[in-house]
Structure formats: C-alpha cells, structure tokens
PDB file of C-alpha atoms in Angstrom:
ATOM      1  CA  UNK A   1      73.679  79.839 115.655  1.00 52.00           C
ATOM      2  CA  UNK A   2      73.703  78.819 119.247  1.00 56.00           C
ATOM      3  CA  UNK A   3      73.926  81.394 122.073  1.00 60.00           C
ATOM      4  CA  UNK A   4      77.468  80.212 123.083  1.00 59.00           C
ATOM      5  CA  UNK A   5      78.811  80.882 119.573  1.00 62.00           C
ATOM      6  CA  UNK A   6      77.970  84.535 119.264  1.00 78.00           C
ATOM      7  CA  UNK A   7      80.926  85.851 121.500  1.00 88.00           C
ATOM      8  CA  UNK A   8      83.574  83.611 119.909  1.00 87.00           C
ATOM      9  CA  UNK A   9      86.154  85.346 117.561  1.00 88.00           C
ATOM     10  CA  UNK A  10      86.078  84.379 113.976  1.00 87.00           C
ATOM     11  CA  UNK A  11      89.695  83.926 113.908  1.00 90.00           C
ATOM     12  CA  UNK A  12      91.237  80.755 115.343  1.00 94.00           C
ATOM     13  CA  UNK A  13      93.978  80.961 117.858  1.00 96.00           C
ATOM     14  CA  UNK A  14      96.393  78.972 115.635  1.00 97.00           C
ATOM     15  CA  UNK A  15      95.784  81.546 112.843  1.00 96.00           C
ATOM     16  CA  UNK A  16      96.287  84.341 115.198  1.00 97.00           C
ATOM     17  CA  UNK A  17      99.811  82.915 116.025  1.00 98.00           C
ATOM     18  CA  UNK A  18     100.573  82.478 112.413  1.00 97.00           C
ATOM     19  CA  UNK A  19      99.449  86.157 111.715  1.00 97.00           C
ATOM     20  CA  UNK A  20     101.748  87.371 114.643  1.00 98.00           C
ATOM     21  CA  UNK A  21     104.740  85.500 113.376  1.00 97.00           C
ATOM     22  CA  UNK A  22     104.185  86.800 109.802  1.00 98.00           C
ATOM     23  CA  UNK A  23     104.013  90.347 111.194  1.00 98.00           C
ATOM     24  CA  UNK A  24     107.081  90.071 113.204  1.00 98.00           C
ATOM     25  CA  UNK A  25     108.966  88.639 110.200  1.00 98.00           C
ATOM     26  CA  UNK A  26     107.962  91.495 108.083  1.00 99.00           C
ATOM     27  CA  UNK A  27     109.095  94.020 110.572  1.00 99.00           C
ATOM     28  CA  UNK A  28     112.392  92.065 110.912  1.00 98.00           C
ATOM     29  CA  UNK A  29     112.930  92.173 107.179  1.00 99.00           C
ATOM     30  CA  UNK A  30     112.588  95.855 106.907  1.00 99.00           C
ATOM     31  CA  UNK A  31     114.490  96.547 110.244  1.00 98.00           C
ATOM     32  CA  UNK A  32     117.445  94.576 108.852  1.00 98.00           C
ATOM     33  CA  UNK A  33     117.498  96.777 105.658  1.00 98.00           C
ATOM     34  CA  UNK A  34     117.219 100.035 107.583  1.00 98.00           C
ATOM     35  CA  UNK A  35     113.762 100.903 106.329  1.00 99.00           C
ATOM     36  CA  UNK A  36     111.884 103.104 108.882  1.00 98.00           C
ATOM     37  CA  UNK A  37     108.526 101.963 110.167  1.00 99.00           C
ATOM     38  CA  UNK A  38     105.901 104.812 110.391  1.00 98.00           C
ATOM     39  CA  UNK A  39     102.479 105.138 111.693  1.00 98.00           C
ATOM     40  CA  UNK A  40     100.202 107.641 110.029  1.00 97.00           C
ATOM     41  CA  UNK A  41      96.535 108.669 110.629  1.00 96.00           C
ATOM     42  CA  UNK A  42      93.641 106.407 110.051  1.00 95.00           C
ATOM     43  CA  UNK A  43      91.346 109.464 109.469  1.00 95.00           C
ATOM     44  CA  UNK A  44      91.776 112.562 107.200  1.00 95.00           C
ATOM     45  CA  UNK A  45      89.941 115.564 106.171  1.00 92.00           C
ATOM     46  CA  UNK A  46      90.673 114.683 102.587  1.00 90.00           C
ATOM     47  CA  UNK A  47      89.568 111.478 100.905  1.00 88.00           C
ATOM     48  CA  UNK A  48      91.123 109.259  98.220  1.00 88.00           C
ATOM     49  CA  UNK A  49      91.225 110.564  94.643  1.00 87.00           C
ATOM     50  CA  UNK A  50      90.890 107.205  93.096  1.00 91.00           C
ATOM     51  CA  UNK A  51      87.276 106.994  91.635  1.00 91.00           C
ATOM     52  CA  UNK A  52      87.263 103.314  92.054  1.00 92.00           C
ATOM     53  CA  UNK A  53      87.710 103.391  95.874  1.00 93.00           C
ATOM     54  CA  UNK A  54      84.901 104.407  98.168  1.00 94.00           C
ATOM     55  CA  UNK A  55      85.811 105.554 101.601  1.00 95.00           C
ATOM     56  CA  UNK A  56      84.016 105.354 104.898  1.00 96.00           C
ATOM     57  CA  UNK A  57      82.922 108.711 106.043  1.00 96.00           C
ATOM     58  CA  UNK A  58      82.298 109.773 109.727  1.00 94.00           C
ATOM     59  CA  UNK A  59      81.725 113.201 111.399  1.00 93.00           C
ATOM     60  CA  UNK A  60      83.619 114.924 114.119  1.00 92.00           C
ATOM     61  CA  UNK A  61      81.736 117.195 116.522  1.00 89.00           C
ATOM     62  CA  UNK A  62      84.034 118.919 119.118  1.00 85.00           C
ATOM     63  CA  UNK A  63      85.671 122.149 119.929  1.00 87.00           C
ATOM     64  CA  UNK A  64      85.712 124.421 116.951  1.00 82.00           C
ATOM     65  CA  UNK A  65      83.417 122.246 114.988  1.00 82.00           C
ATOM     66  CA  UNK A  66      80.062 122.557 116.689  1.00 79.00           C
ATOM     67  CA  UNK A  67      78.381 122.040 113.346  1.00 84.00           C
ATOM     68  CA  UNK A  68      80.557 118.900 112.622  1.00 89.00           C
ATOM     69  CA  UNK A  69      83.329 118.210 110.357  1.00 91.00           C
ATOM     70  CA  UNK A  70      83.512 115.364 107.810  1.00 94.00           C
ATOM     71  CA  UNK A  71      86.482 112.935 108.198  1.00 95.00           C
ATOM     72  CA  UNK A  72      87.301 109.990 106.117  1.00 96.00           C
ATOM     73  CA  UNK A  73      88.822 106.638 106.996  1.00 97.00           C
ATOM     74  CA  UNK A  74      91.848 106.012 104.869  1.00 96.00           C
ATOM     75  CA  UNK A  75      91.640 103.536 102.103  1.00 96.00           C
ATOM     76  CA  UNK A  76      95.378 103.130 102.222  1.00 96.00           C
ATOM     77  CA  UNK A  77      98.280 105.017 104.032  1.00 96.00           C
ATOM     78  CA  UNK A  78      99.558 106.361 100.587  1.00 96.00           C
ATOM     79  CA  UNK A  79      98.708 109.964 100.951  1.00 94.00           C
ATOM     80  CA  UNK A  80     100.424 110.495 104.343  1.00 96.00           C
ATOM     81  CA  UNK A  81     103.281 108.336 103.509  1.00 97.00           C
ATOM     82  CA  UNK A  82     103.927 110.420 100.454  1.00 96.00           C
ATOM     83  CA  UNK A  83     103.978 113.603 102.570  1.00 96.00           C
ATOM     84  CA  UNK A  84     106.682 112.002 104.538  1.00 98.00           C
ATOM     85  CA  UNK A  85     108.711 111.138 101.512  1.00 98.00           C
ATOM     86  CA  UNK A  86     108.354 114.640 100.206  1.00 98.00           C
ATOM     87  CA  UNK A  87     109.733 115.903 103.591  1.00 98.00           C
ATOM     88  CA  UNK A  88     112.764 113.733 103.028  1.00 98.00           C
ATOM     89  CA  UNK A  89     112.156 110.969 105.327  1.00 97.00           C
ATOM     90  CA  UNK A  90     113.903 108.393 103.125  1.00 98.00           C
ATOM     91  CA  UNK A  91     112.596 104.637 102.744  1.00 98.00           C
ATOM     92  CA  UNK A  92     109.541 103.890 104.900  1.00 99.00           C
ATOM     93  CA  UNK A  93     107.087 101.152 105.480  1.00 99.00           C
ATOM     94  CA  UNK A  94     103.766 100.753 107.430  1.00 98.00           C
ATOM     95  CA  UNK A  95     101.579  97.929 108.570  1.00 98.00           C
ATOM     96  CA  UNK A  96      98.236  99.498 109.123  1.00 97.00           C
ATOM     97  CA  UNK A  97      94.525  99.189 109.029  1.00 97.00           C
ATOM     98  CA  UNK A  98      92.898 100.276 105.896  1.00 96.00           C
ATOM     99  CA  UNK A  99      89.226 100.657 105.121  1.00 96.00           C
ATOM    100  CA  UNK A 100      87.148 100.543 101.898  1.00 95.00           C
ATOM    101  CA  UNK A 101      83.494 100.783 101.601  1.00 95.00           C
ATOM    102  CA  UNK A 102      81.364  98.730  99.125  1.00 89.00           C
ATOM    103  CA  UNK A 103      83.911  95.957  99.037  1.00 83.00           C
ATOM    104  CA  UNK A 104      83.569  92.512 100.514  1.00 88.00           C
ATOM    105  CA  UNK A 105      84.245  89.058  99.580  1.00 88.00           C
ATOM    106  CA  UNK A 106      85.624  85.684 100.758  1.00 86.00           C
ATOM    107  CA  UNK A 107      89.179  87.116 100.831  1.00 84.00           C
ATOM    108  CA  UNK A 108      88.666  90.838 101.457  1.00 86.00           C
ATOM    109  CA  UNK A 109      86.910  92.563 104.251  1.00 93.00           C
ATOM    110  CA  UNK A 110      85.891  96.472 104.420  1.00 95.00           C
ATOM    111  CA  UNK A 111      88.620  96.652 107.255  1.00 95.00           C
ATOM    112  CA  UNK A 112      91.950  94.998 106.685  1.00 95.00           C
ATOM    113  CA  UNK A 113      95.695  95.166 107.233  1.00 96.00           C
ATOM    114  CA  UNK A 114      97.849  96.577 104.597  1.00 97.00           C
ATOM    115  CA  UNK A 115     101.627  96.585 104.057  1.00 98.00           C
ATOM    116  CA  UNK A 116     102.758  99.584 102.053  1.00 98.00           C
ATOM    117  CA  UNK A 117     106.395 100.703 101.724  1.00 99.00           C
ATOM    118  CA  UNK A 118     108.335 103.277  99.535  1.00 98.00           C
ATOM    119  CA  UNK A 119     111.909 102.987  98.214  1.00 98.00           C
ATOM    120  CA  UNK A 120     113.044 106.456  96.914  1.00 97.00           C
ATOM    121  CA  UNK A 121     115.454 105.994  93.904  1.00 96.00           C
ATOM    122  CA  UNK A 122     114.567 102.315  93.441  1.00 97.00           C
ATOM    123  CA  UNK A 123     113.534 101.404  89.833  1.00 97.00           C
ATOM    124  CA  UNK A 124     110.947  98.697  89.275  1.00 95.00           C
ATOM    125  CA  UNK A 125     113.480  95.944  88.936  1.00 95.00           C
ATOM    126  CA  UNK A 126     115.057  96.647  92.383  1.00 97.00           C
ATOM    127  CA  UNK A 127     111.600  96.901  93.853  1.00 97.00           C
ATOM    128  CA  UNK A 128     110.535  93.726  92.171  1.00 96.00           C
ATOM    129  CA  UNK A 129     113.641  91.872  93.608  1.00 97.00           C
ATOM    130  CA  UNK A 130     112.879  93.129  97.168  1.00 98.00           C
ATOM    131  CA  UNK A 131     109.253  91.980  96.828  1.00 98.00           C
ATOM    132  CA  UNK A 132     110.593  88.558  96.052  1.00 98.00           C
ATOM    133  CA  UNK A 133     113.297  88.662  98.928  1.00 98.00           C
ATOM    134  CA  UNK A 134     110.364  89.506 101.372  1.00 98.00           C
ATOM    135  CA  UNK A 135     108.143  86.618 100.212  1.00 98.00           C
ATOM    136  CA  UNK A 136     111.012  84.199 100.459  1.00 98.00           C
ATOM    137  CA  UNK A 137     111.782  85.318 103.925  1.00 97.00           C
ATOM    138  CA  UNK A 138     108.288  85.573 105.378  1.00 97.00           C
ATOM    139  CA  UNK A 139     106.726  82.571 103.498  1.00 95.00           C
ATOM    140  CA  UNK A 140     109.775  80.485 103.221  1.00 95.00           C
ATOM    141  CA  UNK A 141     109.196  79.906  99.596  1.00 95.00           C
ATOM    142  CA  UNK A 142     111.347  79.398  96.506  1.00 96.00           C
ATOM    143  CA  UNK A 143     112.719  82.350  94.563  1.00 96.00           C
ATOM    144  CA  UNK A 144     110.132  83.699  92.093  1.00 93.00           C
ATOM    145  CA  UNK A 145     110.478  83.007  88.296  1.00 92.00           C
ATOM    146  CA  UNK A 146     110.877  86.221  86.266  1.00 90.00           C
ATOM    147  CA  UNK A 147     109.091  86.380  82.825  1.00 89.00           C
ATOM    148  CA  UNK A 148     108.318  89.154  80.467  1.00 88.00           C
ATOM    149  CA  UNK A 149     104.634  89.738  79.574  1.00 84.00           C
ATOM    150  CA  UNK A 150     105.352  88.187  76.057  1.00 84.00           C
ATOM    151  CA  UNK A 151     106.973  85.064  77.660  1.00 88.00           C
ATOM    152  CA  UNK A 152     104.132  84.477  80.064  1.00 86.00           C
ATOM    153  CA  UNK A 153     101.517  85.030  77.367  1.00 83.00           C
ATOM    154  CA  UNK A 154     103.248  82.668  74.986  1.00 84.00           C
ATOM    155  CA  UNK A 155     103.601  80.012  77.620  1.00 85.00           C
ATOM    156  CA  UNK A 156      99.852  80.129  78.579  1.00 81.00           C
ATOM    157  CA  UNK A 157      98.517  80.584  75.045  1.00 79.00           C
ATOM    158  CA  UNK A 158     100.671  77.812  73.424  1.00 76.00           C
ATOM    159  CA  UNK A 159     100.460  79.519  70.141  1.00 65.00           C
ATOM    160  CA  UNK A 160     103.490  81.818  69.362  1.00 61.00           C
ATOM    161  CA  UNK A 161     102.572  82.368  65.712  1.00 59.00           C
ATOM    162  CA  UNK A 162      98.969  83.700  66.542  1.00 57.00           C
ATOM    163  CA  UNK A 163     100.474  85.841  69.287  1.00 55.00           C
ATOM    164  CA  UNK A 164     102.893  87.397  66.732  1.00 60.00           C
ATOM    165  CA  UNK A 165     100.214  87.906  64.212  1.00 61.00           C
ATOM    166  CA  UNK A 166      97.658  89.317  66.570  1.00 58.00           C
ATOM    167  CA  UNK A 167     100.517  91.607  68.072  1.00 58.00           C
ATOM    168  CA  UNK A 168     101.301  92.870  64.485  1.00 61.00           C
ATOM    169  CA  UNK A 169      97.566  93.386  63.653  1.00 60.00           C
ATOM    170  CA  UNK A 170      97.181  95.299  66.925  1.00 57.00           C
ATOM    171  CA  UNK A 171     100.180  97.643  66.279  1.00 60.00           C
ATOM    172  CA  UNK A 172      98.749  98.662  62.855  1.00 61.00           C
ATOM    173  CA  UNK A 173      95.162  99.018  64.155  1.00 57.00           C
ATOM    174  CA  UNK A 174      96.395 100.788  67.199  1.00 56.00           C
ATOM    175  CA  UNK A 175      98.389 103.296  65.093  1.00 56.00           C
ATOM    176  CA  UNK A 176      95.577 103.908  62.802  1.00 51.00           C
ATOM    177  CA  UNK A 177      93.127 104.127  65.766  1.00 50.00           C
ATOM    178  CA  UNK A 178      95.346 106.725  67.460  1.00 47.00           C
ATOM    179  CA  UNK A 179      95.585 108.749  64.244  1.00 49.00           C
ATOM    180  CA  UNK A 180      91.864 108.747  63.592  1.00 47.00           C
ATOM    181  CA  UNK A 181      90.418 108.918  66.944  1.00 48.00           C
ATOM    182  CA  UNK A 182      92.994 110.122  69.226  1.00 47.00           C
ATOM    183  CA  UNK A 183      92.765 106.897  71.080  1.00 50.00           C
ATOM    184  CA  UNK A 184      95.531 104.822  72.799  1.00 59.00           C
ATOM    185  CA  UNK A 185      96.840 102.006  70.647  1.00 60.00           C
ATOM    186  CA  UNK A 186      97.562 100.038  73.741  1.00 63.00           C
ATOM    187  CA  UNK A 187      93.924  99.221  74.009  1.00 65.00           C
ATOM    188  CA  UNK A 188      93.838  97.541  70.647  1.00 66.00           C
ATOM    189  CA  UNK A 189      96.974  95.415  71.593  1.00 66.00           C
ATOM    190  CA  UNK A 190      95.319  94.466  74.797  1.00 67.00           C
ATOM    191  CA  UNK A 191      92.064  93.428  73.055  1.00 68.00           C
ATOM    192  CA  UNK A 192      94.056  91.300  70.466  1.00 65.00           C
ATOM    193  CA  UNK A 193      95.980  89.567  73.253  1.00 64.00           C
ATOM    194  CA  UNK A 194      92.834  88.895  75.039  1.00 65.00           C
ATOM    195  CA  UNK A 195      91.141  87.592  71.904  1.00 63.00           C
ATOM    196  CA  UNK A 196      94.142  85.087  71.438  1.00 58.00           C
ATOM    197  CA  UNK A 197      94.015  83.844  74.916  1.00 57.00           C
ATOM    198  CA  UNK A 198      90.101  83.401  74.882  1.00 54.00           C
ATOM    199  CA  UNK A 199      90.360  81.339  71.657  1.00 57.00           C
ATOM    200  CA  UNK A 200      92.777  79.043  73.140  1.00 55.00           C
TER     201      UNK A 200
END
C-alpha cells in the first residue's frame, strides 16, 4: 500500500451520498407514519442475553468508580428501546451504531448501523406489510411477493409429492419423538424438509 493511500477513507464519496439519501428516506418514511425517532445509549452496565452474540467490553474509571466499572457496547438497541415501550412511549424507531465482537465478513463489520423499530399492537402481517412498504419507498422496488413456507418450499424443491410424504413422516416421527424423548417434533419436520431440498 502506498503512503498516499493510508489516509483515504474506505467508502467512496458516491456511496456516502447514496447512504445519506437512504438514511433520509428512512426517516421520512417513519415521520410520515408518526413513529417517534429515539436515541438510546451505546454503552450499558448490562450486556446481551443472547448466547450467540459477543459484546465488546470496556472499563470506566471515574468518580465513584476508582476501581473501574465494566461497561458493554450494545449489540443492538433492543434492551433500551423495550424499556421505552414498557414506559408507554408508543411506536418508536432508531438508526444507530451497534457493535458485535467476533463477527466480521465481506458484508458485516464489528461496528455497523442498525435500523430497529417497534409497533405495539401490530401483528406479524401488518409488520410484514410495513417492511414491504419501507423497502419500496427506500429502494424504489416492486412490491414483495408473499408466499407461505409450504408454497416457497414446493416451488424450490419442484417435488410436491415428496414434500407431502416427508411432511407426513416427519409429523409421525415428531409425535413419537416428543412422546419418547420429550423432544420437539418441529426438529424432525425441519430435518425432513432439509433432506428433500438436499436430494433435489
């Protein structure tokens, strides 16, 4: 790498302009629907309870904490936003920085921007429709196609009869497994569905 390249940002100016436009459109979308934008802390004394997420940890040393106090960068704003919901804030959204340790890839950085929103009293269908509306407005794309899990699987597997046979077998096996081992029959159904797809 040349010396002149070390100071240059990794994001191009055109991409920064696109990002700014997307962020503005997201805010416009929620403002038009009366959803409150909030900003919650990036650090907390409590960490995430999801065992699959690893937080970044730092240490605060200051008045009243001469021995130091552990603080954690938030893996998402969920914890603080749900406190607001419990206090009766109504529908809220947030665009914020989130941090997740031990994760990095081509499309994911340890520090990233997250959009999170909550709609009290919405069922999953209303929320699905709102996600679709958001994507259409922000990305200027067509309306999403709605499929059930069964419809999607049958379309991709191309073998309706095999799906039905495997589903019936899985239901019987799942019931037996639950009775004998106290297990979850859904695991058997998922395994059967996966087997059909892999044999395609």
